[in-house]
Amino acid sequence: MNNTYYGHLVFELSKPGRTGYSLPENPWAGAWTLNEIPEPLRRTTPTDLPEVDEPTVARHYTNMSNNNFGVDTGFYPLGSCTMKYNPKVDEEVAALPGFTALHPEQGAKYAQGALALYYEVQKMLAELTGLSEFTLNPYAGAHGELTGLMVIRAYHLAKGDTARVKIIVPDSAHGTNPASAAVCGLQIVQVKSAADGTVDIEDLKPLLGPDIAGMMMTNPNTLGIFEHNIPEIARLVHECGGLMYYDGANFNPILGVCRPGDMGFDVMHINLHKTFATPHGGGGPGSGPVGVRKGLEPFLPNPHVVKGEDGTFSIETSPDALGRVSSHLGNYGIIIRAYAYLLTLGREYVSGVGKLSVLNANYIKACLKDYYALPIDGLCKHEFVFDGLREEYGGAHSSPLHVTTLDVAKRLLDFGFHAPTIYFPLLFHEAMMIEPTETESKDTLDRFIETMKTIAEEAKADPTLLKTAPHHTPIGRPDDVKAVKDAKFVF
Ligand SMILES: *Cc1c(COP(=O)(O)O)cnc(C)c1O
């Protein structure tokens, strides 16, 4: 096992009294009362930390870091999340001292460059989405959803319309959609998907009425399918007085090709930490800018960055705004990365993002559909869903082999690939959701495809090999239910 040192946990290597550091005597001891931690705040029992020498500590952490899997160590085809490679130059730009040393309370007069960058990102996003204005204040995708829904609520309330308390969410939606709506105080009404995976218009029609605040949609949706009925859906929702909300967390499939504003959406969020080059996952900092169509700008949260007639930038608040959703102007470091990313692509190459992410997904799907069950055929966008292995390869729907999607996912780890999203969306029993993203080369995609074929052949020839996978990872199959329920659980 890699995460141990000579086969032991760091706790087992602990020897009482052994230290990996030495601190100098405190020359100020007793000089000031503030110099020491006040008595009531001091701990009464020693910390439960291992006592080891410094090399052991260094090896412990280095070995642990080697067990991490990330998009910088291998291919990460996680559907519904866009785990794409982030260019390192964007990290370098964000680390420039002029940005990192900036204090959030710095007066606008002395932060003109930083505000110019912020302002330009607002404008770039408006252009790319076909909307009127953006706020970059929200800290994450879900936070953007909440902010956008608050804009919708503020819009209705400003008209004195208090009856609109319901929001329509498709059954294929990302889990944050209904969660954000609930936090916003809205009641969720679910609309079903039709057999082709798109919103069922006939199921939608009877839901529309004077109590509907709006409808949340993702397009392409979470199944990777383009909602071709979107103009009709937008027309129906607008006709009943509701607004259209677009979940643009994964904006890359249409980036530079078509725009939510042109499809009839009124409010949207984007995840800068998915589409615009910031590593995400593990709860790191994010950014969920929210854009609105003309007429809704006054409701965007305070503060805004505004460009004056003389070309100087200022930080403004407006009276109709829905209030604040962040302490300052958002996660500025993420905004810098998005700016650098967009400038390196330029208008010229930005349209390649959408096209390549769609091409890559369709390529994998076409190469593997003889091995894995494809419940929804036809052209997909950035991602697609298999329903486990095909029967002739021992898929779970067959008997007696019953090789499940979990078995395939575990076996993939043995080949150095991260598993796709599994058992989501809930529409298919053995769902396996694959999103290659636009940043992977054809060679990488081919290696993944060959591996998936190998696994299918293995499933047929020797199902036990898959049932007991993974075989080459630091730990085997943890009891995932126990791991969730019992924090102290050791594998
Ligand atoms: C990731 C994602 C979200 C949520 O974004 P967070 O930054 O994780 O809050 C919402 N919708 C979709 C479709 C997503 O993929």
Coordinates of C-alpha atoms and ligand atoms in Angstrom, one line a residue:
M1 CA 0.0 0.0 0.0
N2 CA 1.3 3.4 -1.0
N3 CA -0.2 5.5 1.7
T4 CA 1.8 3.8 4.4
Y5 CA 5.5 4.0 5.2
Y6 CA 7.2 0.6 5.4
G7 CA 3.7 -0.9 5.6
H8 CA 2.6 1.1 8.6
L9 CA 0.2 4.0 9.1
V10 CA 1.9 7.1 10.4
F11 CA 0.1 6.7 13.7
E12 CA 1.7 3.3 14.1
L13 CA 5.2 4.8 13.6
S14 CA 4.6 7.3 16.4
K15 CA 7.0 7.3 19.4
P16 CA 6.2 9.3 22.5
G17 CA 8.3 12.5 22.7
R18 CA 9.7 12.3 19.1
T19 CA 9.3 15.6 17.3
G20 CA 9.9 16.7 13.7
Y21 CA 10.6 20.3 14.6
S22 CA 12.2 22.6 17.2
L23 CA 10.8 26.0 18.1
P24 CA 13.1 28.8 19.6
E25 CA 12.4 29.9 23.1
N26 CA 9.9 32.7 23.2
P27 CA 11.9 35.8 24.2
W28 CA 8.7 37.8 24.9
A29 CA 7.2 35.2 27.2
G30 CA 5.4 37.1 30.0
A31 CA 6.2 40.5 28.4
W32 CA 2.7 41.2 27.2
T33 CA -0.4 39.6 28.4
L34 CA -1.6 39.2 24.8
N35 CA 1.5 37.3 23.9
E36 CA 0.1 34.0 25.2
I37 CA -3.1 32.2 24.5
P38 CA -5.6 33.0 27.2
E39 CA -6.0 30.3 29.8
P40 CA -9.7 29.5 28.9
L41 CA -8.8 29.0 25.3
R42 CA -6.0 26.5 25.9
R43 CA -6.7 22.9 25.3
T44 CA -6.7 20.6 28.3
T45 CA -5.9 17.4 26.6
P46 CA -3.0 16.8 24.2
T47 CA -3.8 16.5 20.5
D48 CA -4.1 13.0 19.1
L49 CA -1.3 13.5 16.6
P50 CA 1.5 11.1 15.7
E51 CA 4.9 11.9 17.1
V52 CA 7.4 11.3 14.3
D53 CA 10.6 12.7 12.7
E54 CA 10.5 15.2 9.8
P55 CA 11.4 12.7 7.0
T56 CA 8.6 10.4 8.1
V57 CA 6.2 13.4 7.9
A58 CA 7.4 14.4 4.5
R59 CA 7.1 10.8 3.2
H60 CA 3.7 10.4 4.7
Y61 CA 2.3 13.4 2.9
T62 CA 4.2 12.7 -0.4
N63 CA 2.9 9.1 -0.5
M64 CA -0.6 10.3 0.3
S65 CA -0.4 12.9 -2.6
N66 CA 0.7 10.1 -4.9
N67 CA -2.6 8.3 -4.2
N68 CA -4.6 11.3 -5.5
F69 CA -6.2 11.0 -8.9
G70 CA -6.8 14.2 -10.8
V71 CA -7.2 15.5 -14.3
D72 CA -3.4 16.2 -14.2
T73 CA -2.7 12.6 -13.5
G74 CA -5.1 10.9 -15.8
F75 CA -8.2 11.0 -18.0
Y76 CA -11.3 11.9 -16.1
P77 CA -14.5 11.3 -18.1
L78 CA -17.0 12.3 -15.4
G79 CA -20.4 13.2 -16.9
S80 CA -22.4 16.2 -15.7
C81 CA -19.4 17.9 -14.3
T82 CA -16.9 18.9 -17.0
M83 CA -13.7 17.8 -15.4
K84 CA -11.5 19.2 -18.1
Y85 CA -7.8 20.0 -18.2
N86 CA -7.0 23.6 -17.1
P87 CA -4.1 25.3 -19.0
K88 CA -1.2 26.0 -16.6
V89 CA -0.7 29.5 -18.0
D90 CA -4.0 30.6 -16.4
E91 CA -2.6 29.5 -13.0
E92 CA 0.5 31.6 -13.6
V93 CA -1.5 34.7 -14.5
A94 CA -3.7 34.3 -11.5
A95 CA -0.6 34.1 -9.3
L96 CA 0.9 37.4 -10.4
P97 CA 1.6 39.5 -7.3
G98 CA -0.4 42.4 -8.6
F99 CA -3.5 40.3 -8.3
T100 CA -2.7 38.2 -5.2
A101 CA -1.6 41.1 -3.1
L102 CA -4.8 43.1 -3.8
H103 CA -6.9 43.7 -0.7
P104 CA -10.7 43.3 -1.1
E105 CA -11.1 46.7 0.5
Q106 CA -8.7 48.4 -1.8
G107 CA -10.3 51.7 -3.0
A108 CA -11.5 51.6 -6.7
K109 CA -9.1 54.5 -7.6
Y110 CA -6.1 52.3 -6.8
A111 CA -7.5 49.1 -8.4
Q112 CA -8.4 50.3 -11.8
G113 CA -6.6 47.5 -13.6
A114 CA -8.3 44.8 -11.5
L115 CA -11.7 46.4 -12.1
A116 CA -11.1 46.7 -15.8
L117 CA -10.4 42.9 -16.0
Y118 CA -13.6 42.3 -14.0
Y119 CA -15.6 44.6 -16.2
E120 CA -14.3 42.9 -19.4
V121 CA -15.2 39.4 -18.1
Q122 CA -18.8 40.7 -17.5
K123 CA -18.9 41.9 -21.1
M124 CA -17.3 38.8 -22.6
L125 CA -19.8 36.5 -20.8
A126 CA -22.7 38.8 -22.0
E127 CA -21.5 38.5 -25.6
L128 CA -20.9 34.7 -25.4
T129 CA -24.4 34.1 -23.9
G130 CA -26.5 36.7 -25.8
L131 CA -27.6 38.3 -22.5
S132 CA -27.5 41.9 -21.4
E133 CA -25.5 42.0 -18.2
F134 CA -23.6 39.8 -15.8
T135 CA -22.7 39.8 -12.1
L136 CA -19.6 37.8 -11.1
N137 CA -20.4 37.9 -7.4
P138 CA -21.7 34.3 -6.7
Y139 CA -19.2 31.9 -5.4
A140 CA -20.3 28.6 -7.1
G141 CA -22.8 27.1 -9.6
A142 CA -25.4 26.4 -6.9
H143 CA -24.9 29.9 -5.5
G144 CA -25.4 31.3 -9.0
E145 CA -28.7 29.3 -9.3
L146 CA -29.9 30.8 -6.0
T147 CA -28.9 34.3 -7.1
G148 CA -30.6 33.8 -10.5
L149 CA -33.8 32.5 -8.9
M150 CA -33.7 35.5 -6.5
V151 CA -33.6 37.8 -9.6
I152 CA -36.7 36.0 -11.0
R153 CA -38.5 36.4 -7.6
A154 CA -37.5 40.0 -7.4
Y155 CA -38.8 40.6 -10.9
H156 CA -42.3 39.2 -10.1
L157 CA -42.5 40.9 -6.7
A158 CA -41.5 44.3 -8.3
K159 CA -44.7 43.9 -10.4
G160 CA -46.7 43.1 -7.3
D161 CA -47.2 39.6 -8.4
T162 CA -46.9 37.5 -5.2
A163 CA -48.7 34.4 -6.5
R164 CA -45.7 33.0 -8.4
V165 CA -44.3 30.5 -5.9
K166 CA -43.6 27.5 -8.1
I167 CA -40.7 26.6 -10.4
I168 CA -40.7 23.8 -13.0
V169 CA -37.6 21.5 -13.0
P170 CA -37.2 18.6 -15.4
D171 CA -36.6 15.1 -13.9
S172 CA -33.2 14.9 -15.6
A173 CA -32.0 18.1 -13.8
H174 CA -28.8 18.3 -11.8
G175 CA -29.5 17.9 -8.1
T176 CA -28.6 21.5 -7.3
N177 CA -31.5 22.8 -9.3
P178 CA -34.3 21.7 -7.0
A179 CA -32.1 22.3 -4.0
S180 CA -31.4 26.0 -4.9
A181 CA -35.1 26.5 -5.7
A182 CA -36.1 25.2 -2.3
V183 CA -33.5 27.4 -0.6
C184 CA -35.0 30.3 -2.5
G185 CA -38.4 29.5 -1.0
L186 CA -39.9 28.2 -4.3
Q187 CA -42.0 25.0 -4.6
I188 CA -40.6 22.5 -7.1
V189 CA -42.9 21.1 -9.8
Q190 CA -41.3 18.2 -11.8
V191 CA -41.7 17.9 -15.5
K192 CA -41.1 14.5 -17.1
S193 CA -38.7 13.6 -19.9
A194 CA -40.0 12.0 -23.1
A195 CA -38.6 8.8 -24.5
D196 CA -35.9 10.7 -26.5
G197 CA -34.6 12.3 -23.2
T198 CA -35.9 15.8 -23.8
V199 CA -38.6 17.6 -21.9
D200 CA -42.1 16.2 -22.6
I201 CA -44.1 19.2 -23.8
E202 CA -47.4 17.5 -23.3
D203 CA -46.5 16.9 -19.6
L204 CA -45.4 20.5 -19.3
K205 CA -48.5 22.2 -20.7
P206 CA -50.9 21.4 -17.8
L207 CA -48.3 22.6 -15.2
L208 CA -48.3 26.2 -16.5
G209 CA -50.4 28.8 -14.8
P210 CA -50.4 32.0 -12.7
D211 CA -48.5 30.4 -9.9
I212 CA -45.4 29.6 -12.0
A213 CA -42.4 31.8 -11.4
G214 CA -40.4 30.2 -14.2
M215 CA -38.7 27.0 -15.4
M216 CA -35.1 25.8 -14.9
M217 CA -33.5 24.0 -17.8
T218 CA -30.1 22.8 -19.0
N219 CA -29.5 22.7 -22.7
P220 CA -28.0 20.4 -23.8
N221 CA -29.6 18.7 -20.8
T222 CA -28.0 16.4 -18.3
L223 CA -28.4 13.5 -20.7
G224 CA -26.2 15.4 -23.2
I225 CA -29.2 15.9 -25.5
F226 CA -30.1 19.2 -27.1
E227 CA -33.6 20.4 -26.2
H228 CA -34.7 21.0 -29.8
N229 CA -38.1 22.2 -28.6
I230 CA -36.6 25.0 -26.6
P231 CA -38.3 27.9 -28.6
E232 CA -41.7 26.3 -28.1
I233 CA -41.0 25.7 -24.4
A234 CA -39.8 29.3 -23.9
R235 CA -42.8 30.6 -25.7
L236 CA -45.2 28.5 -23.4
V237 CA -43.5 29.6 -20.2
H238 CA -43.3 33.3 -21.2
E239 CA -47.0 33.1 -22.3
C240 CA -48.0 32.1 -18.8
G241 CA -45.9 34.9 -17.3
G242 CA -42.9 32.9 -16.1
L243 CA -39.2 33.4 -16.8
M244 CA -36.8 30.9 -18.3
Y245 CA -33.7 30.0 -16.2
Y246 CA -30.7 28.4 -17.9
D247 CA -28.3 26.2 -15.9
G248 CA -25.1 26.9 -17.8
A249 CA -22.7 25.0 -15.4
N250 CA -21.5 23.0 -18.3
F251 CA -21.5 25.7 -21.0
N252 CA -18.7 24.2 -23.1
P253 CA -20.9 22.1 -25.5
I254 CA -22.4 25.2 -27.0
L255 CA -19.6 27.7 -26.3
G256 CA -19.1 29.8 -29.4
V257 CA -21.8 27.9 -31.4
C258 CA -25.1 29.1 -30.0
R259 CA -26.3 31.3 -27.2
P260 CA -28.9 30.8 -24.4
G261 CA -30.1 34.4 -24.9
D262 CA -31.1 33.6 -28.4
M263 CA -32.9 30.4 -27.3
G264 CA -35.3 32.5 -25.1
F265 CA -33.6 32.2 -21.7
D266 CA -33.9 35.2 -19.4
V267 CA -31.5 34.4 -16.5
M268 CA -28.6 32.0 -16.4
H269 CA -25.5 31.1 -14.5
I270 CA -22.1 29.8 -15.7
N271 CA -19.6 27.8 -13.8
L272 CA -16.3 29.5 -14.5
H273 CA -14.7 26.6 -12.6
K274 CA -16.0 24.1 -15.2
T275 CA -16.1 25.8 -18.6
F276 CA -13.5 28.5 -18.1
A277 CA -10.4 26.9 -16.7
T278 CA -10.3 26.5 -13.0
P279 CA -9.7 23.1 -11.4
H280 CA -12.8 22.0 -9.6
G281 CA -13.9 19.1 -7.4
G282 CA -13.2 18.6 -3.8
G283 CA -15.0 21.8 -2.8
G284 CA -12.3 24.2 -4.0
P285 CA -13.1 27.8 -4.8
G286 CA -15.6 28.4 -7.7
S287 CA -17.4 31.2 -9.4
G288 CA -21.0 31.1 -10.7
P289 CA -21.6 34.4 -12.6
V290 CA -25.3 35.2 -13.3
G291 CA -26.5 36.9 -16.5
V292 CA -29.8 38.4 -17.3
R293 CA -31.6 39.7 -20.4
K294 CA -32.5 43.3 -20.9
G295 CA -34.9 44.7 -18.3
L296 CA -33.7 42.5 -15.5
E297 CA -30.3 44.2 -14.9
P298 CA -31.5 46.4 -12.0
F299 CA -32.2 43.3 -9.9
L300 CA -28.7 41.9 -10.1
P301 CA -27.0 41.8 -6.7
N302 CA -24.8 44.6 -5.3
P303 CA -22.1 45.6 -5.8
H304 CA -21.4 46.1 -9.6
V305 CA -18.4 47.2 -11.5
V306 CA -19.4 50.1 -13.7
K307 CA -17.4 51.9 -16.4
G308 CA -17.8 55.7 -16.3
E309 CA -18.0 58.0 -19.4
D310 CA -14.3 59.0 -18.8
G311 CA -13.3 55.3 -18.9
T312 CA -12.6 54.9 -15.2
F313 CA -14.1 52.0 -13.2
S314 CA -16.1 52.2 -10.0
I315 CA -17.8 49.9 -7.6
E316 CA -21.5 50.8 -7.4
T317 CA -24.6 49.7 -5.6
S318 CA -28.2 50.1 -6.9
P319 CA -31.4 50.5 -4.9
D320 CA -33.5 47.9 -6.8
A321 CA -30.8 45.2 -6.5
L322 CA -31.9 42.1 -4.6
G323 CA -29.2 42.8 -2.0
R324 CA -25.8 41.2 -1.6
V325 CA -24.9 37.5 -2.2
S326 CA -21.2 37.9 -1.4
S327 CA -19.0 40.0 0.9
H328 CA -17.1 41.6 -2.0
L329 CA -17.0 41.1 -5.8
G330 CA -16.8 37.3 -5.7
N331 CA -13.8 34.9 -6.1
Y332 CA -11.5 37.2 -8.0
G333 CA -8.8 34.6 -8.6
I334 CA -11.2 32.4 -10.6
I335 CA -12.3 35.4 -12.7
I336 CA -8.7 36.1 -13.6
R337 CA -8.3 32.5 -14.8
A338 CA -11.5 32.8 -17.0
Y339 CA -10.1 36.1 -18.5
A340 CA -6.7 34.5 -19.3
Y341 CA -8.5 31.4 -20.8
L342 CA -10.7 33.5 -23.0
L343 CA -7.9 35.7 -24.2
T344 CA -5.7 32.7 -25.1
L345 CA -8.6 31.3 -27.2
G346 CA -9.8 34.6 -28.6
R347 CA -13.0 35.1 -30.6
E348 CA -11.3 33.1 -33.3
Y349 CA -10.9 29.8 -31.4
V350 CA -13.7 30.0 -28.8
S351 CA -16.1 28.3 -31.2
G352 CA -13.8 25.3 -31.3
V353 CA -14.6 24.5 -27.7
G354 CA -18.3 23.5 -28.3
K355 CA -17.5 21.7 -31.5
L356 CA -14.7 19.6 -30.1
S357 CA -16.5 18.6 -26.9
V358 CA -19.4 17.4 -29.0
L359 CA -17.2 15.6 -31.5
N360 CA -15.2 13.8 -28.7
A361 CA -18.4 12.6 -27.0
N362 CA -19.9 11.3 -30.2
Y363 CA -16.7 9.6 -31.2
I364 CA -16.5 7.6 -27.9
K365 CA -20.2 6.7 -28.1
A366 CA -20.0 5.5 -31.7
C367 CA -16.9 3.3 -30.9
L368 CA -18.4 1.7 -27.8
K369 CA -22.1 1.2 -28.6
D370 CA -21.6 -2.4 -29.8
Y371 CA -20.3 -3.2 -26.3
Y372 CA -22.4 -1.0 -24.0
A373 CA -26.1 -0.5 -24.1
L374 CA -27.2 2.8 -25.5
P375 CA -30.7 3.7 -24.4
I376 CA -30.9 7.0 -26.3
D377 CA -29.4 6.9 -29.7
G378 CA -28.8 9.8 -32.1
L379 CA -26.4 12.7 -31.9
C380 CA -25.4 13.7 -28.4
K381 CA -23.7 16.9 -27.3
H382 CA -20.9 17.0 -24.7
E383 CA -21.9 13.8 -22.8
F384 CA -24.0 10.7 -23.1
V385 CA -25.3 7.8 -21.1
F386 CA -24.8 4.1 -21.5
D387 CA -27.1 1.7 -19.6
G388 CA -24.3 -0.7 -18.5
L389 CA -22.8 -3.5 -20.6
R390 CA -24.8 -5.0 -23.4
E391 CA -26.3 -8.4 -22.7
E392 CA -24.0 -10.4 -24.9
Y393 CA -21.1 -9.0 -22.7
G394 CA -22.7 -10.1 -19.5
G395 CA -24.5 -6.8 -18.6
A396 CA -26.6 -6.6 -15.5
H397 CA -29.7 -7.1 -17.5
S398 CA -28.6 -10.5 -18.6
S399 CA -28.3 -13.7 -16.6
P400 CA -26.4 -15.3 -15.1
L401 CA -23.4 -13.0 -15.2
H402 CA -24.8 -9.8 -14.0
V403 CA -21.8 -7.6 -14.4
T404 CA -22.9 -4.2 -13.2
T405 CA -21.9 -0.6 -14.0
L406 CA -20.1 -0.5 -10.6
D407 CA -18.0 -3.5 -11.6
V408 CA -17.0 -1.8 -14.9
A409 CA -16.2 1.5 -13.1
K410 CA -14.0 -0.3 -10.5
R411 CA -12.1 -2.2 -13.2
L412 CA -11.4 1.0 -15.1
L413 CA -9.4 2.2 -12.1
D414 CA -7.0 -0.7 -12.6
F415 CA -6.2 0.8 -16.0
G416 CA -5.4 4.2 -14.6
F417 CA -8.6 5.9 -15.7
H418 CA -11.1 7.7 -13.5
A419 CA -14.5 6.1 -13.6
P420 CA -17.3 8.0 -15.4
T421 CA -20.3 9.2 -13.4
I422 CA -22.3 6.1 -12.4
Y423 CA -25.9 5.5 -11.4
F424 CA -26.8 9.1 -12.5
P425 CA -29.1 10.2 -14.0
L426 CA -31.7 8.0 -12.3
L427 CA -33.5 7.5 -15.6
F428 CA -31.6 4.2 -16.3
H429 CA -30.8 1.4 -14.0
E430 CA -27.2 0.9 -14.9
A431 CA -26.4 4.5 -15.9
M432 CA -22.8 5.3 -16.9
M433 CA -22.4 8.9 -17.9
I434 CA -19.4 9.8 -20.0
E435 CA -18.1 13.3 -20.8
P436 CA -14.6 13.4 -22.4
T437 CA -14.5 17.2 -22.8
E438 CA -12.8 19.2 -25.6
T439 CA -9.3 19.1 -24.1
E440 CA -8.4 15.4 -24.7
S441 CA -6.5 14.3 -27.7
K442 CA -7.7 11.5 -30.1
D443 CA -4.9 9.3 -28.7
T444 CA -6.2 9.6 -25.2
L445 CA -9.8 8.9 -26.4
D446 CA -8.5 5.9 -28.3
R447 CA -6.7 4.5 -25.2
F448 CA -9.9 4.9 -23.2
I449 CA -12.0 3.2 -25.9
E450 CA -9.6 0.3 -26.2
T451 CA -9.7 -0.1 -22.4
M452 CA -13.5 -0.1 -22.3
K453 CA -13.6 -2.8 -25.0
T454 CA -11.0 -4.9 -23.1
I455 CA -13.2 -4.6 -20.0
A456 CA -16.3 -5.7 -22.0
E457 CA -14.4 -8.8 -23.3
E458 CA -13.2 -9.5 -19.7
A459 CA -16.8 -9.3 -18.4
K460 CA -17.8 -12.0 -20.9
A461 CA -14.8 -14.3 -20.4
D462 CA -14.1 -13.9 -16.6
P463 CA -16.8 -11.9 -14.8
T464 CA -15.1 -12.6 -11.4
L465 CA -12.2 -10.5 -12.5
L466 CA -14.6 -7.5 -12.6
K467 CA -16.6 -8.5 -9.6
T468 CA -13.5 -8.3 -7.5
A469 CA -11.9 -5.2 -9.1
P470 CA -10.0 -3.1 -8.5
H471 CA -6.9 -5.2 -8.2
H472 CA -4.0 -2.6 -8.5
T473 CA -5.2 0.4 -6.4
P474 CA -4.0 1.1 -2.8
I475 CA -7.3 -0.1 -1.5
G476 CA -9.8 -2.5 -2.9
R477 CA -13.6 -2.0 -2.7
P478 CA -14.5 -0.1 0.5
D479 CA -17.9 -0.6 1.9
D480 CA -19.3 2.7 0.5
V481 CA -22.4 2.7 2.6
K482 CA -20.4 2.2 5.8
A483 CA -17.9 4.8 4.7
V484 CA -20.7 7.4 4.3
K485 CA -22.4 6.5 7.6
D486 CA -19.4 6.0 9.8
A487 CA -16.8 8.8 9.7
K488 CA -14.3 6.7 11.7
F489 CA -14.5 3.8 9.3
V490 CA -11.0 2.6 8.3
F491 CA -10.8 0.6 5.1
Ligands
LIG1 C1 -21.7 21.3 -11.4 C2 -23.1 21.6 -11.7 C3 -23.9 22.5 -10.9 C4 -23.4 23.0 -9.6 O1 -22.2 23.8 -9.5 P1 -21.4 23.9 -8.2 O2 -20.3 24.9 -8.5 O3 -20.9 22.6 -7.9 O4 -22.3 24.4 -7.1 C5 -25.2 22.8 -11.3 N1 -25.7 22.3 -12.5 C6 -25.0 21.5 -13.3 C7 -25.6 21.0 -14.5 C8 -23.7 21.1 -12.9 O5 -23.0 20.3 -13.7

